[in-house]
PDB file of C-alpha atoms in Angstrom:
ATOM      1  CA  GLN A   1      70.670-138.993 -74.606  1.00  0.00           C
ATOM      2  CA  SER A   2      71.972-142.284 -73.220  1.00  0.00           C
ATOM      3  CA  ALA A   3      72.345-142.995 -69.525  1.00  0.00           C
ATOM      4  CA  LEU A   4      75.839-142.901 -68.102  1.00  0.00           C
ATOM      5  CA  THR A   5      77.319-146.366 -67.537  1.00  0.00           C
ATOM      6  CA  GLN A   6      77.830-147.645 -64.002  1.00  0.00           C
ATOM      7  CA  PRO A   7      78.586-151.180 -62.773  1.00  0.00           C
ATOM      8  CA  ALA A   8      75.389-152.912 -61.669  1.00  0.00           C
ATOM      9  CA  SER A   9      76.869-153.904 -58.335  1.00  0.00           C
ATOM     10  CA  VAL A  10      79.925-153.429 -56.163  1.00  0.00           C
ATOM     11  CA  SER A  11      80.583-155.166 -52.868  1.00  0.00           C
ATOM     12  CA  GLY A  12      83.080-154.887 -50.064  1.00  0.00           C
ATOM     13  CA  SER A  13      83.707-155.859 -46.467  1.00  0.00           C
ATOM     14  CA  PRO A  14      83.372-153.456 -43.546  1.00  0.00           C
ATOM     15  CA  GLY A  15      86.413-151.208 -43.342  1.00  0.00           C
ATOM     16  CA  GLN A  16      87.426-151.724 -46.958  1.00  0.00           C
ATOM     17  CA  SER A  17      87.372-149.141 -49.737  1.00  0.00           C
ATOM     18  CA  ILE A  18      85.347-149.440 -52.923  1.00  0.00           C
ATOM     19  CA  THR A  19      85.155-147.339 -56.068  1.00  0.00           C
ATOM     20  CA  ILE A  20      82.147-146.876 -58.347  1.00  0.00           C
ATOM     21  CA  SER A  21      82.788-145.733 -61.899  1.00  0.00           C
ATOM     22  CA  CYS A  22      80.536-143.572 -64.066  1.00  0.00           C
ATOM     23  CA  THR A  23      81.447-143.578 -67.741  1.00  0.00           C
ATOM     24  CA  GLY A  24      80.068-141.085 -70.222  1.00  0.00           C
ATOM     25  CA  THR A  25      81.329-139.243 -73.263  1.00  0.00           C
ATOM     26  CA  SER A  26      83.060-136.027 -74.239  1.00  0.00           C
ATOM     27  CA  SER A  27      79.571-134.485 -74.436  1.00  0.00           C
ATOM     28  CA  ASP A  28      78.747-135.017 -70.773  1.00  0.00           C
ATOM     29  CA  VAL A  29      81.179-136.291 -68.114  1.00  0.00           C
ATOM     30  CA  GLY A  30      84.228-135.272 -70.117  1.00  0.00           C
ATOM     31  CA  ALA A  31      82.896-131.831 -71.040  1.00  0.00           C
ATOM     32  CA  TYR A  32      82.462-130.143 -67.661  1.00  0.00           C
ATOM     33  CA  ASN A  33      83.212-130.609 -63.973  1.00  0.00           C
ATOM     34  CA  TYR A  34      79.499-130.937 -63.299  1.00  0.00           C
ATOM     35  CA  VAL A  35      79.233-134.498 -62.051  1.00  0.00           C
ATOM     36  CA  SER A  36      77.218-135.219 -58.914  1.00  0.00           C
ATOM     37  CA  TRP A  37      76.597-138.405 -56.951  1.00  0.00           C
ATOM     38  CA  TYR A  38      73.468-139.504 -55.063  1.00  0.00           C
ATOM     39  CA  GLN A  39      72.888-142.223 -52.462  1.00  0.00           C
ATOM     40  CA  GLN A  40      69.486-143.893 -52.325  1.00  0.00           C
ATOM     41  CA  HIS A  41      68.349-146.292 -49.642  1.00  0.00           C
ATOM     42  CA  PRO A  42      65.360-148.554 -50.437  1.00  0.00           C
ATOM     43  CA  GLY A  43      62.096-146.649 -50.460  1.00  0.00           C
ATOM     44  CA  LYS A  44      63.836-143.335 -49.787  1.00  0.00           C
ATOM     45  CA  ALA A  45      64.617-140.242 -51.813  1.00  0.00           C
ATOM     46  CA  PRO A  46      68.111-139.798 -53.264  1.00  0.00           C
ATOM     47  CA  LYS A  47      70.590-137.840 -51.142  1.00  0.00           C
ATOM     48  CA  LEU A  48      73.326-135.632 -52.579  1.00  0.00           C
ATOM     49  CA  MET A  49      76.751-137.007 -51.632  1.00  0.00           C
ATOM     50  CA  ILE A  50      79.145-135.255 -54.043  1.00  0.00           C
ATOM     51  CA  SER A  51      78.723-132.211 -56.299  1.00  0.00           C
ATOM     52  CA  GLU A  52      80.943-130.731 -59.009  1.00  0.00           C
ATOM     53  CA  VAL A  53      83.062-133.911 -59.166  1.00  0.00           C
ATOM     54  CA  THR A  54      84.791-133.517 -55.781  1.00  0.00           C
ATOM     55  CA  ASP A  55      82.760-131.278 -53.459  1.00  0.00           C
ATOM     56  CA  ARG A  56      81.221-132.852 -50.387  1.00  0.00           C
ATOM     57  CA  PRO A  57      78.139-131.087 -48.954  1.00  0.00           C
ATOM     58  CA  SER A  58      78.039-130.232 -45.296  1.00  0.00           C
ATOM     59  CA  GLY A  59      77.040-133.254 -43.243  1.00  0.00           C
ATOM     60  CA  VAL A  60      78.304-135.878 -45.673  1.00  0.00           C
ATOM     61  CA  SER A  61      80.991-138.139 -44.241  1.00  0.00           C
ATOM     62  CA  ASN A  62      84.545-137.531 -45.428  1.00  0.00           C
ATOM     63  CA  ARG A  63      84.690-141.250 -46.216  1.00  0.00           C
ATOM     64  CA  PHE A  64      83.027-140.294 -49.504  1.00  0.00           C
ATOM     65  CA  SER A  65      85.185-138.722 -52.206  1.00  0.00           C
ATOM     66  CA  GLY A  66      84.867-138.040 -55.924  1.00  0.00           C
ATOM     67  CA  SER A  67      87.223-137.739 -58.852  1.00  0.00           C
ATOM     68  CA  LYS A  68      87.233-137.619 -62.635  1.00  0.00           C
ATOM     69  CA  SER A  69      89.568-138.622 -65.429  1.00  0.00           C
ATOM     70  CA  GLY A  70      88.561-137.972 -69.004  1.00  0.00           C
ATOM     71  CA  ASN A  71      85.064-139.298 -69.638  1.00  0.00           C
ATOM     72  CA  THR A  72      84.909-141.336 -66.416  1.00  0.00           C
ATOM     73  CA  ALA A  73      83.986-140.074 -62.964  1.00  0.00           C
ATOM     74  CA  SER A  74      84.415-142.116 -59.809  1.00  0.00           C
ATOM     75  CA  LEU A  75      82.996-142.242 -56.299  1.00  0.00           C
ATOM     76  CA  THR A  76      85.166-143.819 -53.611  1.00  0.00           C
ATOM     77  CA  ILE A  77      83.817-144.950 -50.257  1.00  0.00           C
ATOM     78  CA  SER A  78      86.547-145.625 -47.720  1.00  0.00           C
ATOM     79  CA  GLY A  79      86.139-147.399 -44.387  1.00  0.00           C
ATOM     80  CA  LEU A  80      82.995-149.095 -45.677  1.00  0.00           C
ATOM     81  CA  GLN A  81      80.163-149.290 -43.141  1.00  0.00           C
ATOM     82  CA  ALA A  82      76.894-151.215 -43.067  1.00  0.00           C
ATOM     83  CA  GLU A  83      74.944-147.960 -43.469  1.00  0.00           C
ATOM     84  CA  ASP A  84      76.656-147.371 -46.843  1.00  0.00           C
ATOM     85  CA  GLU A  85      74.693-150.249 -48.348  1.00  0.00           C
ATOM     86  CA  ALA A  86      72.450-148.494 -50.888  1.00  0.00           C
ATOM     87  CA  ASP A  87      72.076-147.639 -54.548  1.00  0.00           C
ATOM     88  CA  TYR A  88      74.325-144.917 -55.951  1.00  0.00           C
ATOM     89  CA  TYR A  89      73.683-142.772 -59.034  1.00  0.00           C
ATOM     90  CA  CYS A  90      75.922-140.336 -60.861  1.00  0.00           C
ATOM     91  CA  ASN A  91      74.571-137.368 -62.815  1.00  0.00           C
ATOM     92  CA  SER A  92      76.193-135.087 -65.376  1.00  0.00           C
ATOM     93  CA  TYR A  93      75.394-131.860 -67.167  1.00  0.00           C
ATOM     94  CA  THR A  94      75.700-132.172 -70.950  1.00  0.00           C
ATOM     95  CA  THR A  95      76.707-130.001 -73.890  1.00  0.00           C
ATOM     96  CA  THR A  96      73.058-129.838 -74.990  1.00  0.00           C
ATOM     97  CA  ASN A  97      72.031-128.135 -71.705  1.00  0.00           C
ATOM     98  CA  THR A  98      70.400-131.285 -70.357  1.00  0.00           C
ATOM     99  CA  TYR A  99      71.170-133.671 -67.513  1.00  0.00           C
ATOM    100  CA  VAL A 100      71.721-137.400 -67.592  1.00  0.00           C
ATOM    101  CA  PHE A 101      71.820-139.910 -64.750  1.00  0.00           C
ATOM    102  CA  GLY A 102      73.880-143.053 -64.528  1.00  0.00           C
ATOM    103  CA  THR A 103      72.408-146.539 -64.637  1.00  0.00           C
ATOM    104  CA  GLY A 104      72.901-146.977 -60.898  1.00  0.00           C
ATOM    105  CA  THR A 105      75.117-149.190 -58.746  1.00  0.00           C
ATOM    106  CA  LYS A 106      73.999-151.373 -55.861  1.00  0.00           C
ATOM    107  CA  VAL A 107      76.583-151.362 -53.088  1.00  0.00           C
ATOM    108  CA  THR A 108      76.599-154.387 -50.804  1.00  0.00           C
ATOM    109  CA  VAL A 109      78.531-154.407 -47.537  1.00  0.00           C
TER     110      VAL A 109
ATOM    111  CA  GLN B   1      65.964-126.385 -43.477  1.00  0.00           C
ATOM    112  CA  VAL B   2      64.251-126.514 -46.856  1.00  0.00           C
ATOM    113  CA  GLN B   3      61.603-129.220 -47.145  1.00  0.00           C
ATOM    114  CA  LEU B   4      59.673-130.357 -50.207  1.00  0.00           C
ATOM    115  CA  GLN B   5      56.448-132.342 -50.388  1.00  0.00           C
ATOM    116  CA  GLU B   6      54.858-133.793 -53.511  1.00  0.00           C
ATOM    117  CA  SER B   7      51.083-134.125 -53.828  1.00  0.00           C
ATOM    118  CA  GLY B   8      48.640-135.291 -56.470  1.00  0.00           C
ATOM    119  CA  PRO B   9      46.663-138.290 -57.713  1.00  0.00           C
ATOM    120  CA  GLY B  10      48.304-141.672 -57.330  1.00  0.00           C
ATOM    121  CA  LEU B  11      46.378-143.166 -60.237  1.00  0.00           C
ATOM    122  CA  VAL B  12      45.977-141.687 -63.716  1.00  0.00           C
ATOM    123  CA  LYS B  13      44.237-143.222 -66.716  1.00  0.00           C
ATOM    124  CA  PRO B  14      46.083-143.784 -69.993  1.00  0.00           C
ATOM    125  CA  SER B  15      45.948-140.800 -72.395  1.00  0.00           C
ATOM    126  CA  GLU B  16      45.073-138.421 -69.555  1.00  0.00           C
ATOM    127  CA  THR B  17      47.245-135.748 -67.897  1.00  0.00           C
ATOM    128  CA  LEU B  18      49.398-136.390 -64.847  1.00  0.00           C
ATOM    129  CA  SER B  19      49.455-133.370 -62.516  1.00  0.00           C
ATOM    130  CA  LEU B  20      51.650-133.047 -59.432  1.00  0.00           C
ATOM    131  CA  THR B  21      52.415-130.175 -57.081  1.00  0.00           C
ATOM    132  CA  CYS B  22      55.467-129.660 -54.902  1.00  0.00           C
ATOM    133  CA  THR B  23      55.040-127.482 -51.817  1.00  0.00           C
ATOM    134  CA  VAL B  24      58.218-125.905 -50.469  1.00  0.00           C
ATOM    135  CA  SER B  25      58.626-124.984 -46.797  1.00  0.00           C
ATOM    136  CA  GLY B  26      61.531-123.513 -44.863  1.00  0.00           C
ATOM    137  CA  GLY B  27      62.483-121.200 -47.697  1.00  0.00           C
ATOM    138  CA  SER B  28      61.154-119.259 -50.657  1.00  0.00           C
ATOM    139  CA  ILE B  29      61.050-120.626 -54.191  1.00  0.00           C
ATOM    140  CA  SER B  30      62.028-117.160 -55.431  1.00  0.00           C
ATOM    141  CA  GLY B  31      65.557-116.954 -56.713  1.00  0.00           C
ATOM    142  CA  TYR B  32      66.018-120.696 -57.105  1.00  0.00           C
ATOM    143  CA  TYR B  33      65.558-123.420 -59.695  1.00  0.00           C
ATOM    144  CA  TRP B  34      63.141-126.284 -58.975  1.00  0.00           C
ATOM    145  CA  GLY B  35      62.931-129.576 -60.789  1.00  0.00           C
ATOM    146  CA  TRP B  36      61.326-132.963 -61.229  1.00  0.00           C
ATOM    147  CA  ILE B  37      62.967-136.384 -61.482  1.00  0.00           C
ATOM    148  CA  ARG B  38      61.210-139.727 -61.844  1.00  0.00           C
ATOM    149  CA  GLN B  39      62.061-143.364 -61.181  1.00  0.00           C
ATOM    150  CA  PRO B  40      60.070-146.267 -62.668  1.00  0.00           C
ATOM    151  CA  PRO B  41      59.669-149.176 -60.245  1.00  0.00           C
ATOM    152  CA  GLY B  42      62.935-151.090 -59.951  1.00  0.00           C
ATOM    153  CA  GLU B  43      64.702-148.780 -62.416  1.00  0.00           C
ATOM    154  CA  GLY B  44      67.021-145.782 -62.408  1.00  0.00           C
ATOM    155  CA  LEU B  45      66.499-142.040 -62.188  1.00  0.00           C
ATOM    156  CA  GLU B  46      65.396-139.858 -65.111  1.00  0.00           C
ATOM    157  CA  TRP B  47      65.672-136.064 -65.209  1.00  0.00           C
ATOM    158  CA  ILE B  48      62.390-134.475 -66.322  1.00  0.00           C
ATOM    159  CA  GLY B  49      63.175-130.771 -66.176  1.00  0.00           C
ATOM    160  CA  TYR B  50      63.263-127.629 -64.060  1.00  0.00           C
ATOM    161  CA  VAL B  51      61.776-124.165 -63.727  1.00  0.00           C
ATOM    162  CA  TYR B  52      63.262-120.939 -62.400  1.00  0.00           C
ATOM    163  CA  SER B  53      61.147-118.796 -60.122  1.00  0.00           C
ATOM    164  CA  THR B  54      60.713-116.269 -62.936  1.00  0.00           C
ATOM    165  CA  GLY B  55      59.209-118.954 -65.152  1.00  0.00           C
ATOM    166  CA  SER B  56      62.040-119.958 -67.478  1.00  0.00           C
ATOM    167  CA  THR B  57      62.204-123.712 -68.048  1.00  0.00           C
ATOM    168  CA  ASN B  58      64.429-126.503 -69.340  1.00  0.00           C
ATOM    169  CA  TYR B  59      63.078-129.960 -70.217  1.00  0.00           C
ATOM    170  CA  ASN B  60      64.364-133.410 -71.079  1.00  0.00           C
ATOM    171  CA  PRO B  61      64.134-133.562 -74.889  1.00  0.00           C
ATOM    172  CA  SER B  62      62.547-137.002 -74.720  1.00  0.00           C
ATOM    173  CA  LEU B  63      59.610-135.594 -72.738  1.00  0.00           C
ATOM    174  CA  LYS B  64      59.565-131.995 -73.940  1.00  0.00           C
ATOM    175  CA  SER B  65      56.473-132.311 -76.135  1.00  0.00           C
ATOM    176  CA  ARG B  66      54.388-133.538 -73.191  1.00  0.00           C
ATOM    177  CA  VAL B  67      55.824-131.705 -70.160  1.00  0.00           C
ATOM    178  CA  THR B  68      55.052-128.388 -68.519  1.00  0.00           C
ATOM    179  CA  ILE B  69      56.713-127.267 -65.266  1.00  0.00           C
ATOM    180  CA  SER B  70      55.567-124.022 -63.678  1.00  0.00           C
ATOM    181  CA  GLY B  71      55.998-122.136 -60.412  1.00  0.00           C
ATOM    182  CA  ASP B  72      53.627-120.180 -58.174  1.00  0.00           C
ATOM    183  CA  THR B  73      55.550-117.837 -55.902  1.00  0.00           C
ATOM    184  CA  SER B  74      52.369-116.752 -54.086  1.00  0.00           C
ATOM    185  CA  LYS B  75      51.804-120.321 -52.890  1.00  0.00           C
ATOM    186  CA  ASN B  76      55.505-121.261 -52.708  1.00  0.00           C
ATOM    187  CA  GLN B  77      54.771-124.194 -54.953  1.00  0.00           C
ATOM    188  CA  PHE B  78      55.765-125.541 -58.333  1.00  0.00           C
ATOM    189  CA  SER B  79      54.017-128.100 -60.479  1.00  0.00           C
ATOM    190  CA  LEU B  80      54.437-130.758 -63.139  1.00  0.00           C
ATOM    191  CA  LYS B  81      52.013-131.609 -65.921  1.00  0.00           C
ATOM    192  CA  LEU B  82      52.630-134.571 -68.212  1.00  0.00           C
ATOM    193  CA  THR B  83      50.101-135.127 -70.976  1.00  0.00           C
ATOM    194  CA  SER B  84      49.029-138.233 -72.892  1.00  0.00           C
ATOM    195  CA  VAL B  85      50.425-140.632 -70.297  1.00  0.00           C
ATOM    196  CA  THR B  86      50.981-144.346 -70.876  1.00  0.00           C
ATOM    197  CA  ALA B  87      52.009-147.223 -68.625  1.00  0.00           C
ATOM    198  CA  ALA B  88      55.626-146.242 -69.302  1.00  0.00           C
ATOM    199  CA  ASP B  89      55.042-143.092 -67.257  1.00  0.00           C
ATOM    200  CA  THR B  90      54.350-145.133 -64.109  1.00  0.00           C
ATOM    201  CA  ALA B  91      57.024-144.071 -61.644  1.00  0.00           C
ATOM    202  CA  VAL B  92      57.896-142.455 -58.357  1.00  0.00           C
ATOM    203  CA  TYR B  93      58.046-138.727 -59.052  1.00  0.00           C
ATOM    204  CA  TYR B  94      60.440-136.603 -56.981  1.00  0.00           C
ATOM    205  CA  CYS B  95      60.567-132.835 -56.757  1.00  0.00           C
ATOM    206  CA  ALA B  96      63.883-131.230 -55.871  1.00  0.00           C
ATOM    207  CA  ARG B  97      65.708-127.917 -55.588  1.00  0.00           C
ATOM    208  CA  TYR B  98      68.217-127.482 -58.349  1.00  0.00           C
ATOM    209  CA  HIS B  99      71.517-125.611 -57.897  1.00  0.00           C
ATOM    210  CA  LEU B 100      72.205-124.209 -61.362  1.00  0.00           C
ATOM    211  CA  GLY B 101      75.716-123.009 -60.628  1.00  0.00           C
ATOM    212  CA  GLY B 102      76.906-126.489 -59.727  1.00  0.00           C
ATOM    213  CA  ALA B 103      74.360-128.516 -61.681  1.00  0.00           C
ATOM    214  CA  TYR B 104      73.098-130.645 -58.810  1.00  0.00           C
ATOM    215  CA  PHE B 105      69.946-131.308 -56.810  1.00  0.00           C
ATOM    216  CA  ASP B 106      70.493-130.556 -53.123  1.00  0.00           C
ATOM    217  CA  TYR B 107      67.051-130.908 -51.492  1.00  0.00           C
ATOM    218  CA  TRP B 108      64.562-133.626 -52.443  1.00  0.00           C
ATOM    219  CA  GLY B 109      60.962-134.456 -51.638  1.00  0.00           C
ATOM    220  CA  GLN B 110      60.098-137.934 -50.395  1.00  0.00           C
ATOM    221  CA  GLY B 111      58.597-138.910 -53.747  1.00  0.00           C
ATOM    222  CA  THR B 112      55.119-139.955 -54.806  1.00  0.00           C
ATOM    223  CA  LEU B 113      54.148-143.025 -56.808  1.00  0.00           C
ATOM    224  CA  VAL B 114      51.973-142.377 -59.822  1.00  0.00           C
ATOM    225  CA  THR B 115      50.487-145.401 -61.554  1.00  0.00           C
ATOM    226  CA  VAL B 116      49.060-145.156 -65.064  1.00  0.00           C
ATOM    227  CA  SER B 117      46.296-147.698 -65.455  1.00  0.00           C
ATOM    228  CA  SER B 118      42.691-147.904 -66.533  1.00  0.00           C
TER     229      SER B 118
END
């Protein structure tokens, strides 16, 4: 099972919007609406930001939103803030009842 | 608020067994799924597997032959055993609560670094 493909880095200025892509196949991202996104600051545990493609857990800023088209899921951060600088990982359920993470994207503000 | 805390040796010798325990507080492990994820230094996340409180499990195929995840409802803990370790198993190991219905991990431990070295 290969890792989902994410851009290595994405950058933006404060206040701007950025989008991180997560590309898989018809056996994972494209098969179900079970894509989640995690934010990880250096030396810290990952934090759930988006579940089931679009759902935002309680306490997560509404500046974070998710979407999916075909085999590619996306995380958009609007109104970029300094505190958003972190690594971001997508995760998907697969048709073989396993789970695969993305390669990770470093966001620089 | 559910909290998770990993514990176990930080150094394991090659060919030996890595054993970690995750203690859950603020809620019962009964009725939930609990999993392990690891992250080699400077690399990305890798799903290891999960266990339901009744004992049913699901493992990453690439690790399945070496992994055992089990739960102990009396201690409100669950554990990870990884046999025949090599340097490639050096990583930060995270325990997390897994939400089966939505296929996501919602609560995470802080992580513990395990180094495989003689």
